[in-house]
XYZ file of C-alpha atoms in Angstrom:
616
model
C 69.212 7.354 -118.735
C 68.280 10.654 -118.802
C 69.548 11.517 -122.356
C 68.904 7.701 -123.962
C 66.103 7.937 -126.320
C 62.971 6.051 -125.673
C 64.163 2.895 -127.412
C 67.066 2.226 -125.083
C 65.203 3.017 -122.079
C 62.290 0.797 -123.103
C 64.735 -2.232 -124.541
C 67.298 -1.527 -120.858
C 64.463 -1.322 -118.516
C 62.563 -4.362 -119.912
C 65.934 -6.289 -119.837
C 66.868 -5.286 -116.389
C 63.333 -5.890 -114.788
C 64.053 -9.777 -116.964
C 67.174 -10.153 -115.561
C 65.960 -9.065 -111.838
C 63.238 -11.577 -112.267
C 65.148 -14.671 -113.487
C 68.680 -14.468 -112.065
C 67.420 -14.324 -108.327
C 64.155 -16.812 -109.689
C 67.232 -19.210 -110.731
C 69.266 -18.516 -107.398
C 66.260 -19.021 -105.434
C 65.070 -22.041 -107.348
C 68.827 -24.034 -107.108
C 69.023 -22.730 -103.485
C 65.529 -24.147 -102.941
C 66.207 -27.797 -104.937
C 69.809 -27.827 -103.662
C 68.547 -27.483 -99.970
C 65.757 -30.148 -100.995
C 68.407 -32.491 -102.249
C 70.603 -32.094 -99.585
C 67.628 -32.699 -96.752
C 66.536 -36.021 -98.895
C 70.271 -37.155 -98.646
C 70.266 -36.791 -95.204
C 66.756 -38.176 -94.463
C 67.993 -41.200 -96.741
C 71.259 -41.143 -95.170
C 69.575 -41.538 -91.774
C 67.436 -44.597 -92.672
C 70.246 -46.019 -93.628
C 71.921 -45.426 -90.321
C 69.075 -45.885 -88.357
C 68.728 -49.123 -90.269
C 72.202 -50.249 -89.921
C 72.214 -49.417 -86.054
C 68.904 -51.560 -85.448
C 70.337 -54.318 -87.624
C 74.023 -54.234 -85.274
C 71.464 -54.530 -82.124
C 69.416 -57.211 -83.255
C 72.723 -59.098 -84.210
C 74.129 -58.704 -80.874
C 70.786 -58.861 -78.960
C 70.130 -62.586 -80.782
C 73.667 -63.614 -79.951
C 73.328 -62.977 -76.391
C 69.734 -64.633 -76.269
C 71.469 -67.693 -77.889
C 74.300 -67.649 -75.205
C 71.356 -67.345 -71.909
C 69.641 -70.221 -73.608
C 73.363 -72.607 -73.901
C 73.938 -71.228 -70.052
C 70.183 -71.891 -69.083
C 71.409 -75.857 -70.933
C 74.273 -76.034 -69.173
C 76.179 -76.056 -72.243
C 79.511 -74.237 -70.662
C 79.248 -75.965 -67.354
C 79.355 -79.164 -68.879
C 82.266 -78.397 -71.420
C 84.132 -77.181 -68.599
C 83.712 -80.351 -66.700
C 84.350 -82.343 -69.012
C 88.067 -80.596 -69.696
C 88.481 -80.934 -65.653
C 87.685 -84.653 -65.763
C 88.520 -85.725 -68.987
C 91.456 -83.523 -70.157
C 93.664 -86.293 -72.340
C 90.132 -88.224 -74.079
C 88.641 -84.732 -74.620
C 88.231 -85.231 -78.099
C 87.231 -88.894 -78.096
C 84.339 -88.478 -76.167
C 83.340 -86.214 -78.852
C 82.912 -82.766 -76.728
C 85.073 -81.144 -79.068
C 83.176 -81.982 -81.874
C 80.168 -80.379 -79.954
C 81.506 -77.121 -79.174
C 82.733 -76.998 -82.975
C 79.373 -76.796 -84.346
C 78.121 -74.790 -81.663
C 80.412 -71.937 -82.379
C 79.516 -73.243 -86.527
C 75.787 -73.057 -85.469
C 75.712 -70.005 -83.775
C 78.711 -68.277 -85.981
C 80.968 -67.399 -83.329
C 84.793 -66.874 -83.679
C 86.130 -68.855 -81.025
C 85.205 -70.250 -77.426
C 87.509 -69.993 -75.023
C 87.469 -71.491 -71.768
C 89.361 -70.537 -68.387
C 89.489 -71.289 -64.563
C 88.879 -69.116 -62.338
C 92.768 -68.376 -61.811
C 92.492 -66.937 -65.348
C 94.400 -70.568 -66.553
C 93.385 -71.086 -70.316
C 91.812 -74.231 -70.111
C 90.795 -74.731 -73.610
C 90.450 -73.139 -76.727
C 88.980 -73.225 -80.124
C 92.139 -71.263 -81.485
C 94.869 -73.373 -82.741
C 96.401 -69.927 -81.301
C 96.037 -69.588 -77.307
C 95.436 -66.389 -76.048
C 97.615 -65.239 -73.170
C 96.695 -65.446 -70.034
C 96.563 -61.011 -69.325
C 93.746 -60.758 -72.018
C 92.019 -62.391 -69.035
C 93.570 -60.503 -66.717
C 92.650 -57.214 -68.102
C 89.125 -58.115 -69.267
C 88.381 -59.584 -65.681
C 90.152 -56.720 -64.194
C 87.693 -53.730 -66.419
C 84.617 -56.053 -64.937
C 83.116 -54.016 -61.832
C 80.500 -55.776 -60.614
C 77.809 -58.089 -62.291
C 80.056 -60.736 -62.958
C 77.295 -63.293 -62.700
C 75.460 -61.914 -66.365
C 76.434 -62.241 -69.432
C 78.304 -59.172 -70.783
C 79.497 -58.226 -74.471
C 83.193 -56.952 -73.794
C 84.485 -54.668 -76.446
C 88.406 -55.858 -76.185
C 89.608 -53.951 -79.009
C 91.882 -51.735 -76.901
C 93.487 -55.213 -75.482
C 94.556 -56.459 -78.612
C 98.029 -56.875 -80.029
C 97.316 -55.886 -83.650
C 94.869 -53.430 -83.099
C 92.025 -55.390 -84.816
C 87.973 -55.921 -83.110
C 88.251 -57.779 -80.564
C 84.312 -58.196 -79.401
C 83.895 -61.133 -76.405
C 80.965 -62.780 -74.852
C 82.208 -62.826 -71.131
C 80.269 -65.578 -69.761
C 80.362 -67.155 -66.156
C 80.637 -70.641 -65.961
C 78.558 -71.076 -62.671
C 78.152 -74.579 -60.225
C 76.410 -74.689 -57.309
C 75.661 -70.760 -57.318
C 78.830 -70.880 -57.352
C 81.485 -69.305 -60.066
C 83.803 -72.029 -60.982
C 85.149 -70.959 -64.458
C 84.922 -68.608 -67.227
C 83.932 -68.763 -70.909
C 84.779 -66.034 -73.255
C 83.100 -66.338 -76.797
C 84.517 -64.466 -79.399
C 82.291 -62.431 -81.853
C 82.730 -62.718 -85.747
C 82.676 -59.310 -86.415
C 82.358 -59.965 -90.195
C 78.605 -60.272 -89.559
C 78.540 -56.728 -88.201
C 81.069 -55.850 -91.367
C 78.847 -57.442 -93.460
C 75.949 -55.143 -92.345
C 77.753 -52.347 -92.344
C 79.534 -53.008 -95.539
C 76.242 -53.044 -97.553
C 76.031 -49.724 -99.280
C 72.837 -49.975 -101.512
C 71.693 -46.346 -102.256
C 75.244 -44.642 -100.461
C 77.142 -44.273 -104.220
C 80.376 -44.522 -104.792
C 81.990 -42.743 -101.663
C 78.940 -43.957 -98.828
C 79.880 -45.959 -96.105
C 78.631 -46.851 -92.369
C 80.741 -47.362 -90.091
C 81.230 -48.041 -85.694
C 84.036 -45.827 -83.869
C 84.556 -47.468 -80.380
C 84.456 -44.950 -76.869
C 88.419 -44.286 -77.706
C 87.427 -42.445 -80.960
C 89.195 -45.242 -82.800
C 87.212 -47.292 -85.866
C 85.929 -50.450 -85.214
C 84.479 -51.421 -88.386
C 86.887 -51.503 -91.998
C 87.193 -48.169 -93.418
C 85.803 -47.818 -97.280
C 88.447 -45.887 -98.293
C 91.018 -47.474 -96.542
C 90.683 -51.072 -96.884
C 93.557 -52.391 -95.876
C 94.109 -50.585 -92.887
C 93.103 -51.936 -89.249
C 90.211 -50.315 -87.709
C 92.363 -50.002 -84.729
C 94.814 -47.626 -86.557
C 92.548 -45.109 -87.411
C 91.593 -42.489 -85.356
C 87.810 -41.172 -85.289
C 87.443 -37.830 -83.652
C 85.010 -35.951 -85.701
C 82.369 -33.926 -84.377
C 79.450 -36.876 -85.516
C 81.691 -38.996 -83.156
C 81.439 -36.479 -80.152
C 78.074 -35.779 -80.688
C 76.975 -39.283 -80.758
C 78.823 -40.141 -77.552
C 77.873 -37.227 -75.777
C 73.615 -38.543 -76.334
C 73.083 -36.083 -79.388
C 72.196 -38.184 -82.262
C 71.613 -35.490 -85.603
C 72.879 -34.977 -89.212
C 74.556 -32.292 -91.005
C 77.215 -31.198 -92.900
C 80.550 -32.274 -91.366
C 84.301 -33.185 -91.690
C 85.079 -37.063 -91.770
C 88.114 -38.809 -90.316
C 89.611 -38.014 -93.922
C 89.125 -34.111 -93.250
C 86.581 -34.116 -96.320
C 83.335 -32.476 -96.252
C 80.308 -35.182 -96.139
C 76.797 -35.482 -94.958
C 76.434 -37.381 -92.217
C 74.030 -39.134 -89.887
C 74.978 -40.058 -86.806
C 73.367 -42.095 -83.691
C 74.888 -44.239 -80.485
C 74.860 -47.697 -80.393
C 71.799 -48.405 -77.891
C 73.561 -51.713 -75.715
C 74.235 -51.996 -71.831
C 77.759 -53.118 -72.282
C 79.368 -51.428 -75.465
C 79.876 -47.626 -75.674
C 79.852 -47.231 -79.891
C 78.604 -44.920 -82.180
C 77.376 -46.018 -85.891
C 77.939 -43.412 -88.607
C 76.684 -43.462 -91.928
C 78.144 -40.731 -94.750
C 78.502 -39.726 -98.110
C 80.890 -37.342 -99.705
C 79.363 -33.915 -100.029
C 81.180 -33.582 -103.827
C 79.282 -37.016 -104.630
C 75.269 -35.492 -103.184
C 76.455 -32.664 -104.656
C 76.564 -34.164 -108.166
C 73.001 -34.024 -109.574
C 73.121 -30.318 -107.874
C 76.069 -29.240 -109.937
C 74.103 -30.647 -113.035
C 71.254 -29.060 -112.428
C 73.143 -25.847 -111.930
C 74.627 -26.573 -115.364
C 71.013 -26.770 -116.800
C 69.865 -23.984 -114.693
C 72.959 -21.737 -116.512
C 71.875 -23.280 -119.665
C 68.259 -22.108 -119.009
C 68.887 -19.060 -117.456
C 71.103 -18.100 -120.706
C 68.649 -19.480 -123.028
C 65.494 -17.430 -121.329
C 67.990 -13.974 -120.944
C 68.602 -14.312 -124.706
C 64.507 -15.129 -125.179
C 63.853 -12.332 -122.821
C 66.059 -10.078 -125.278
C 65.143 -10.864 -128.425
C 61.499 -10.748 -127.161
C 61.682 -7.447 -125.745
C 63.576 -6.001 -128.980
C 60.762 -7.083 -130.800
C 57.848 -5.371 -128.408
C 60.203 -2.584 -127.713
C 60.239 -1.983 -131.718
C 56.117 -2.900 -131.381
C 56.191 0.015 -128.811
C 58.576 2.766 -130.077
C 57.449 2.095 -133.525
C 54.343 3.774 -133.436
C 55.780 6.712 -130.540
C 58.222 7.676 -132.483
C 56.126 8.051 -136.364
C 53.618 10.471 -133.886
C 56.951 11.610 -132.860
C 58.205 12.320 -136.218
C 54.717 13.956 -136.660
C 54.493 16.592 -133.877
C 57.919 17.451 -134.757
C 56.448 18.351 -137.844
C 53.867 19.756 -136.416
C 56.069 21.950 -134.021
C 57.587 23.522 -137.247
C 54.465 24.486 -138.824
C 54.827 21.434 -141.609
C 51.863 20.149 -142.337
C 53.231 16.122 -142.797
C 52.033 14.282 -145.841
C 52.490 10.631 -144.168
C 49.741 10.197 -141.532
C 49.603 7.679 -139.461
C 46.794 5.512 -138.137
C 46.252 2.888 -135.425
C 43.327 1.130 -135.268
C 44.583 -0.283 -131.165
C 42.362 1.087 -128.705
C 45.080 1.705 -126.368
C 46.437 5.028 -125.466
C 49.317 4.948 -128.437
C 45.773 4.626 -130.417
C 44.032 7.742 -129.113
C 46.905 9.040 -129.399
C 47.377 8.680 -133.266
C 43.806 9.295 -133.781
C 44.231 12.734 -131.883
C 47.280 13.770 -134.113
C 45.127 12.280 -137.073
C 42.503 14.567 -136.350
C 44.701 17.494 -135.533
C 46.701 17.139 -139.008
C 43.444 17.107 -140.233
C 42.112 20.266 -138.848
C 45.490 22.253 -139.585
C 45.448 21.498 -142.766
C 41.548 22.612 -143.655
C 42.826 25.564 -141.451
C 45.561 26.479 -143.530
C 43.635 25.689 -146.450
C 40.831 27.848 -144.837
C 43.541 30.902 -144.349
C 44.507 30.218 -147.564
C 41.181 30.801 -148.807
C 41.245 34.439 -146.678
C 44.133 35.438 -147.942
C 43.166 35.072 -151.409
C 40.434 37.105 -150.745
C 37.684 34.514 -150.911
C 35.787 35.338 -147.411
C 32.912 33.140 -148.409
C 34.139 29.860 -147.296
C 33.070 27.936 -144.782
C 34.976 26.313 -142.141
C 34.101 23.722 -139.770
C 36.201 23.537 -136.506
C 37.344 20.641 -134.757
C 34.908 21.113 -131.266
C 32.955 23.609 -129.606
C 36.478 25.094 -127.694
C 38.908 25.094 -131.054
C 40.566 28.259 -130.134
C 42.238 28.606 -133.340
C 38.832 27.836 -135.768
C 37.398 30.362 -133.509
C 39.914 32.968 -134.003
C 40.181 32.142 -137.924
C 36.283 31.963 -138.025
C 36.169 35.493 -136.218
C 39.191 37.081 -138.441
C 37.688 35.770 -141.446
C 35.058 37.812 -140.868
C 37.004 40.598 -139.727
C 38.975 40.308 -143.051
C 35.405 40.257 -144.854
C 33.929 43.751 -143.018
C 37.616 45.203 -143.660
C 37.306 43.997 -147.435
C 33.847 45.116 -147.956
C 35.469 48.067 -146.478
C 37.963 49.034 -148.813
C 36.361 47.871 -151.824
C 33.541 50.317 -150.948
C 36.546 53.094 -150.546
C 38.046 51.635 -153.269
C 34.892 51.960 -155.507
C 34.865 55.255 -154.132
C 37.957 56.657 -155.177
C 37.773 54.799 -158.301
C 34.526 56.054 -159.447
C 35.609 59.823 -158.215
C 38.641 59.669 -160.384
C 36.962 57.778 -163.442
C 34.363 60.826 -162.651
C 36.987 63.205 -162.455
C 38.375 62.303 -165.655
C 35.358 61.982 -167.529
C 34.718 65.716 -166.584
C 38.138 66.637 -167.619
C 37.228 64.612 -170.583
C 34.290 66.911 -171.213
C 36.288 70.005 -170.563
C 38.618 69.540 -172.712
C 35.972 68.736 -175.517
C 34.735 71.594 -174.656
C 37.656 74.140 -174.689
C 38.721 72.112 -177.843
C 34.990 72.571 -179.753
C 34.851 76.345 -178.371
C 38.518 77.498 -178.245
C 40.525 75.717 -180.535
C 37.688 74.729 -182.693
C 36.239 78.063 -183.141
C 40.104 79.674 -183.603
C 40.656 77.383 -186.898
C 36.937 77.898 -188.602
C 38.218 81.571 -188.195
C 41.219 81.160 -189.555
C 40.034 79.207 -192.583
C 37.279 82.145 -193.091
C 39.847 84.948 -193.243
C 42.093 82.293 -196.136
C 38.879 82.806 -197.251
C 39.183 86.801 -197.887
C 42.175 86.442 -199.164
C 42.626 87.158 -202.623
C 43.376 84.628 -205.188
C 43.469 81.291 -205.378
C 46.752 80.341 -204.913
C 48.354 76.476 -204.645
C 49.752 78.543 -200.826
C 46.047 79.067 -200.011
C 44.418 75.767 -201.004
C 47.655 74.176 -198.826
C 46.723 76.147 -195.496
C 42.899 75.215 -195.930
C 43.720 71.758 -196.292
C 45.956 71.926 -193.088
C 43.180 73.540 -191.412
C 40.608 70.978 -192.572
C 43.020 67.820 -191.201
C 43.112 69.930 -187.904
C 40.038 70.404 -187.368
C 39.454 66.278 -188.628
C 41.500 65.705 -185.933
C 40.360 67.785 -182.969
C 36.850 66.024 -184.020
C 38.940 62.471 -183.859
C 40.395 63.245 -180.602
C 37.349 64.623 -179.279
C 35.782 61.096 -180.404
C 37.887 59.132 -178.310
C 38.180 61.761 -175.113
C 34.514 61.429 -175.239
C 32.052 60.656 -178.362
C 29.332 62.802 -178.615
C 27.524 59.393 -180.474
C 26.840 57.928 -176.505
C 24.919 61.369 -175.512
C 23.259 61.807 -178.980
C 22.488 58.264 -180.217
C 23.381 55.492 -177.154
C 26.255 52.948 -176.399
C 25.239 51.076 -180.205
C 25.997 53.877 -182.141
C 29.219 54.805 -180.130
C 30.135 51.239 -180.285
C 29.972 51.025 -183.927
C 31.809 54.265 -184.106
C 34.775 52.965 -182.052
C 34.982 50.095 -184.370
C 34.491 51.873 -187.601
C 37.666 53.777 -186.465
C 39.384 50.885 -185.343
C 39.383 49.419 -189.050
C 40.176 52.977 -190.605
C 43.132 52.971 -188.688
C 44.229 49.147 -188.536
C 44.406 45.992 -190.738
C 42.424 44.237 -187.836
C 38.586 43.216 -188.786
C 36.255 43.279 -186.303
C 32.557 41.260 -185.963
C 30.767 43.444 -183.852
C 26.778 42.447 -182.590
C 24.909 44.261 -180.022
C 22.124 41.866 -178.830
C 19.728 42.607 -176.255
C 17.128 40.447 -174.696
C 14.826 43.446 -172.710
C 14.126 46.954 -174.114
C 15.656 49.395 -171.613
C 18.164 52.367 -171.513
C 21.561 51.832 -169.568
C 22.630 54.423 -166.896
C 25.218 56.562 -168.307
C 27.718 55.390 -165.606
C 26.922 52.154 -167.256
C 27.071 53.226 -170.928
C 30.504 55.086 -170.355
C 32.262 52.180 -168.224
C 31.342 49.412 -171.269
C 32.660 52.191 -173.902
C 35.725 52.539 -172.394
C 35.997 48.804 -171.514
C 35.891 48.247 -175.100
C 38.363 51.141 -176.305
C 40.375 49.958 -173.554
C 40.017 46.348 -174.853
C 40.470 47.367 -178.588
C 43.727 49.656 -177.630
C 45.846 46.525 -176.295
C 44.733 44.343 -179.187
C 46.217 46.775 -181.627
C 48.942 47.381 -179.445
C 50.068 43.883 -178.635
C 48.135 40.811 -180.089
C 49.141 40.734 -183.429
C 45.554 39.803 -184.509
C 43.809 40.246 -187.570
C 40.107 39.200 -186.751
C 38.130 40.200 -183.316
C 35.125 39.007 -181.732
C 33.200 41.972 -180.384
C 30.016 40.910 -178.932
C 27.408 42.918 -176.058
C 24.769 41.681 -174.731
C 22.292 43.521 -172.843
C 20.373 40.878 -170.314
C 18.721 43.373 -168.317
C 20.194 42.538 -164.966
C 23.284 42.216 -166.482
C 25.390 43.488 -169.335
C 28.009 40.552 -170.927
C 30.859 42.028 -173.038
C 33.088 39.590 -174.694
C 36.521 40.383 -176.756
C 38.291 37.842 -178.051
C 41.058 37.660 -181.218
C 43.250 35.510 -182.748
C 46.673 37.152 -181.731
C 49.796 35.836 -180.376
C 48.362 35.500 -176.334
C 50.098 35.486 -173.266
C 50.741 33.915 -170.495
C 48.529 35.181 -167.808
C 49.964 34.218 -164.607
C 53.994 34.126 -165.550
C 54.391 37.223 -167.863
C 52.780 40.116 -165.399
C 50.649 41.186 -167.984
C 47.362 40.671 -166.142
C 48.363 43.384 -164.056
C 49.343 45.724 -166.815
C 47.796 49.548 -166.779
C 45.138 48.530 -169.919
C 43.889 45.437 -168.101
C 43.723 46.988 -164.614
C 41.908 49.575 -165.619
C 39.883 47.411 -167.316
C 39.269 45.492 -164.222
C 39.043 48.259 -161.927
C 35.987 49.599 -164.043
C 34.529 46.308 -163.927
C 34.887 46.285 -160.078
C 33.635 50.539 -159.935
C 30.530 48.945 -160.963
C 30.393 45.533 -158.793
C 31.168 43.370 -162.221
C 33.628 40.842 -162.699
C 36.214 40.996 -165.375
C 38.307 37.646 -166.779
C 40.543 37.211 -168.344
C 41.778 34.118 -170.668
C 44.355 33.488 -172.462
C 47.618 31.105 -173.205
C 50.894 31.693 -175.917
C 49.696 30.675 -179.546
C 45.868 30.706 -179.567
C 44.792 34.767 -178.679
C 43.063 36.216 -175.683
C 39.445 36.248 -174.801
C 38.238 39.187 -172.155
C 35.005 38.460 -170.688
C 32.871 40.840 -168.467
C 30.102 41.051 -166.099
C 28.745 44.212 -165.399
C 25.037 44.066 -162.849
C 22.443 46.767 -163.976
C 19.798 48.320 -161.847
């Protein structure tokens, strides 16, 4: 997990906290309904039993009522007499007839009648029953053999079928005389048990007998005696040991059922009424709603991950463009995409935060871009009261500023000691040139002079020494023209231009304006005359131009110098040239003097030099 990115980790950990919620949710909840099922089966199943049992009791209970009340009527003692006296007109008295519809009206089997030597006096049954059925019945009897008793004779029989009796004493006198044995239709009870109304397909009820065999027809075996099949489950033990109960047992077919389970409450018959229901049948609407929990289960894991793709992506989304940010951030890039959220969660603060921080970097580097290119005027506004870095830009700004006003001071310094310096070499040299060389050629030409004769040799050297001397005086003009001591920037001005067209094609329209009457300091005077020979030198030099623009004008806190032509221009930023010797002295000057000096200009339509020079 460690090295997953956030996506992965957010997507796995929503999908395993979804799955740990509705897998054990859908265990517990079929666990839950499956128990819940399974308890109403067996509450239903023991109704039914409890039902069933009641319904067997009443059946018997009723038959044995109706038996007192025939005994209480003298019913058996009279059909017994009657067979004593009467045995060959039996049936012509009509007694036969009687005891027919009393076994039809009270829906027994048979009626059987014997002496009390166990002789089988009459019978019902075209079949007679031996004599030992008697015997064996009479012989299980121990004590109160004057009541009625139910005999369950099952175990007596020949062909293992239910064998359920009536033993009845046939009584004279207070005095036993015979016996009457009514056999039970056990389809009655089969009929009850037989109904299986809410048991399904594989329910049945059934009666096991005290030796563990079935009384009652098995379901699944039809045509098999009861007798034949054996019933020793652990429903049947329970029931005959006095624990009635349900649960989940093994049948008599070894298969798993639910079962409810109960004794037979009677004085005379030992039997235990079960009711089941295959477990794979109750099981049913459990295994379909298993099926639809699967179904559901699958369907809400595949909502759960398609729904927490989606807010995953709703989540990362935003994290990982404020990722993509800082990153940005961390490498000094100041990112051009910036990204907003308008959620007031914590993603939200969060974006604003980085919002504001882009923000401030960028009007910081802006800010240091400003420093560095030496404007130390701008303002800056930081991002709090504790901005660290605003403070330390703030504070180094002005640092820079001190250091800046600093040097330019020095700078000025140096400058104006060197311009100083060479205007004094200037002067010397005038100087040695006016009295040395100067003075050597006027006495050169003044001893041609002496010479004798006026020879084409003569007239040659004079004119020599009149061109040198024109020249020292031209030179001298330049180095430093005695017009600005004599007569004032105008007049020097003029003269520079004058000698400009003497010695170029170029023509120049030079005005000298000024708004204030007032004389210039020399420092002044000297740094515009040289601005302008400066100026005037580079146009010759390099513009190719054949008109200038030479105007001054003398504002009185200010003097305004423009120089413009129609030469070839330049390219001010690519070609270098701003920074040439001519046009950094020109700005250097400018700057001696705390003036400005600009200069514009592009390839194809000349150069314009503009400057600002403050006066005192």
């Amino acid at each position: 997990m460690r090295n997953l990115k956030i996506f992965p980790k957010l997507f796995l950990s929503h999908i395993v906290l979804g799955l740990l919620a509705i897998i054990p949710l859908s265990f517990i909840f079929y666990f839950l309904l499956r128990e819940t099922l399974m308890q109403r089966t067996l509450d239903q199943l023991s109704s039914i039993n409890i039902l069933k049992k009641d319904l067997v009791e009443s059946y018997l209970f009723r038959s044995k009522q109706n038996l007192e009340a025939l005994v209480v009527e003298d019913k058996f003692l009279n059909i017994y007499q009657g067979i004593l006296n009467h045995p060959v007109f039996f049936n012509e008295n009509n007694d036969l007839v009687d005891i027919k519809n009393l076994r039809e009206l009270y829906n027994f089997k048979n009626i059987h009648v014997f002496d009390m030597h166990h002789k089988q006096l009459f019978s019902t049954d075209e079949e007679m029953y031996p004599e030992d059925l008697l015997i064996n019945i009479d012989s299980a009897i121990s004590g109160e053999r004057g009541r009625i008793r139910i005999i369950d004779a099952s175990h007596y029989a020949t062909d293992d079928e239910t064998l359920l009796f009536y033993y009845i004493p046939i009584i004279k006198d207070s005095a036993s005389v015979g016996i009457a044995l009514v056999q039970e239709n056990f389809r009655k009870i089969q009929t009850i048990l037989l109904e299986t109304t809410g048991m399904g397909s594989t329910g049945e009820s059934y009666i096991v007998g005290q030796d563990f065999n079935m009384r009652s027809t098995s379901r699944f075996f039809p045509d098999s005696l009861p007798g034949l099949i054996k019933v020793k489950t652990e429903a049947v033990k329970n029931s005959f040991s006095g624990q009635p109960g349900r649960g989940i047992l093994l049948d008599y077919r070894e298969v798993p059922v639910l079962s409810a389970y109960r004794s037979i409450e009677n004085q005379d018959l030992r039997w235990a009424i079960m009711s089941e229901i295959d477990v794979a049948e109750a099981m049913r609407p459990i295994l379909k709603l298993r099926n639809y929990l699967i179904a559901v289960t699958v369907l809400m894991i595949l909502l759960t991950i398609v729904i927490t793709y989606f807010l995953s992506n709703a989540i990362v989304g935003p994290v990982l463009l404020l990722k993509e940010t800082i990153v940005q951030l961390s490498y000094g890039i100041i990112p051009s995409r910036r990204y907003t959220d308008t959620s007031r969660d914590e993603i939200g603060e969060m974006a604003r935060a980085i919002y504001q921080l882009t923000n401030g970097l960028e009007q910081t580097a802006a800010f240091a871009n400003e420093i560095g290119s030496g404007n130390f005027e701008t303002d800056f506004q930081k991002l709090s009261d504790r901005d660290v870095l605003g403070t330390a830009l703030i504070q180094m700004r002005d640092e820079l500023r001190g250091f800046h006003e600093k040097e330019m001071r020095l700078a000025r310094a140096r400058a104006s000691a060197l311009l100083e310096g060479q205007e004094n070499e200037r002067r010397r040299i005038i100087k040695e040139l006016h009295d040395g060389v100067g003075q050597m050629l006027t006495a050169i030409r003044m001893q041609v002079d002496t010479l004798e004769g006026e020879g084409d040799l003569k007239n040659e050297i004079k004119e020599q020494i009149n061109a040198a001397v024109t020249e020292i005086k031209r030179i001298s003009y330049h180095v430093m023209p005695q017009a600005i001591v004599d007569f004032g920037l105008e007049a020097a001005l003029n003269g520079l231009c004058e000698t400009v067209k003497k010695y170029s094609s170029i023509s120049i329209d030079f005005r000298y304006v000024r708004e204030v009457e007032q004389k210039l300091d020399f420092d002044v005077t000297i740094a515009v005359f040289r601005i302008a020979q400066e100026g005037l030198n580079n146009i010759i030099k390099h513009s190719r131009a054949t008109q200038v623009n030479f105007y001054l004008l003398d504002k009185g806190d200010e003097v305004y110098l423009l120089l413009e032509d129609n030469g070839i221009g330049f390219n001010v930023v690519d070609s270098g040239a701003s920074t040439s010797s001519g046009l950094r002295n020109i700005k250097e000057r400018a700057m001696i003097l705390n003036g400005t000096a600009e200069i514009h200009s592009t390839p194809g339509t000349g150069t314009i030099i503009e400057i600002h020079i403050p006066t005192p």
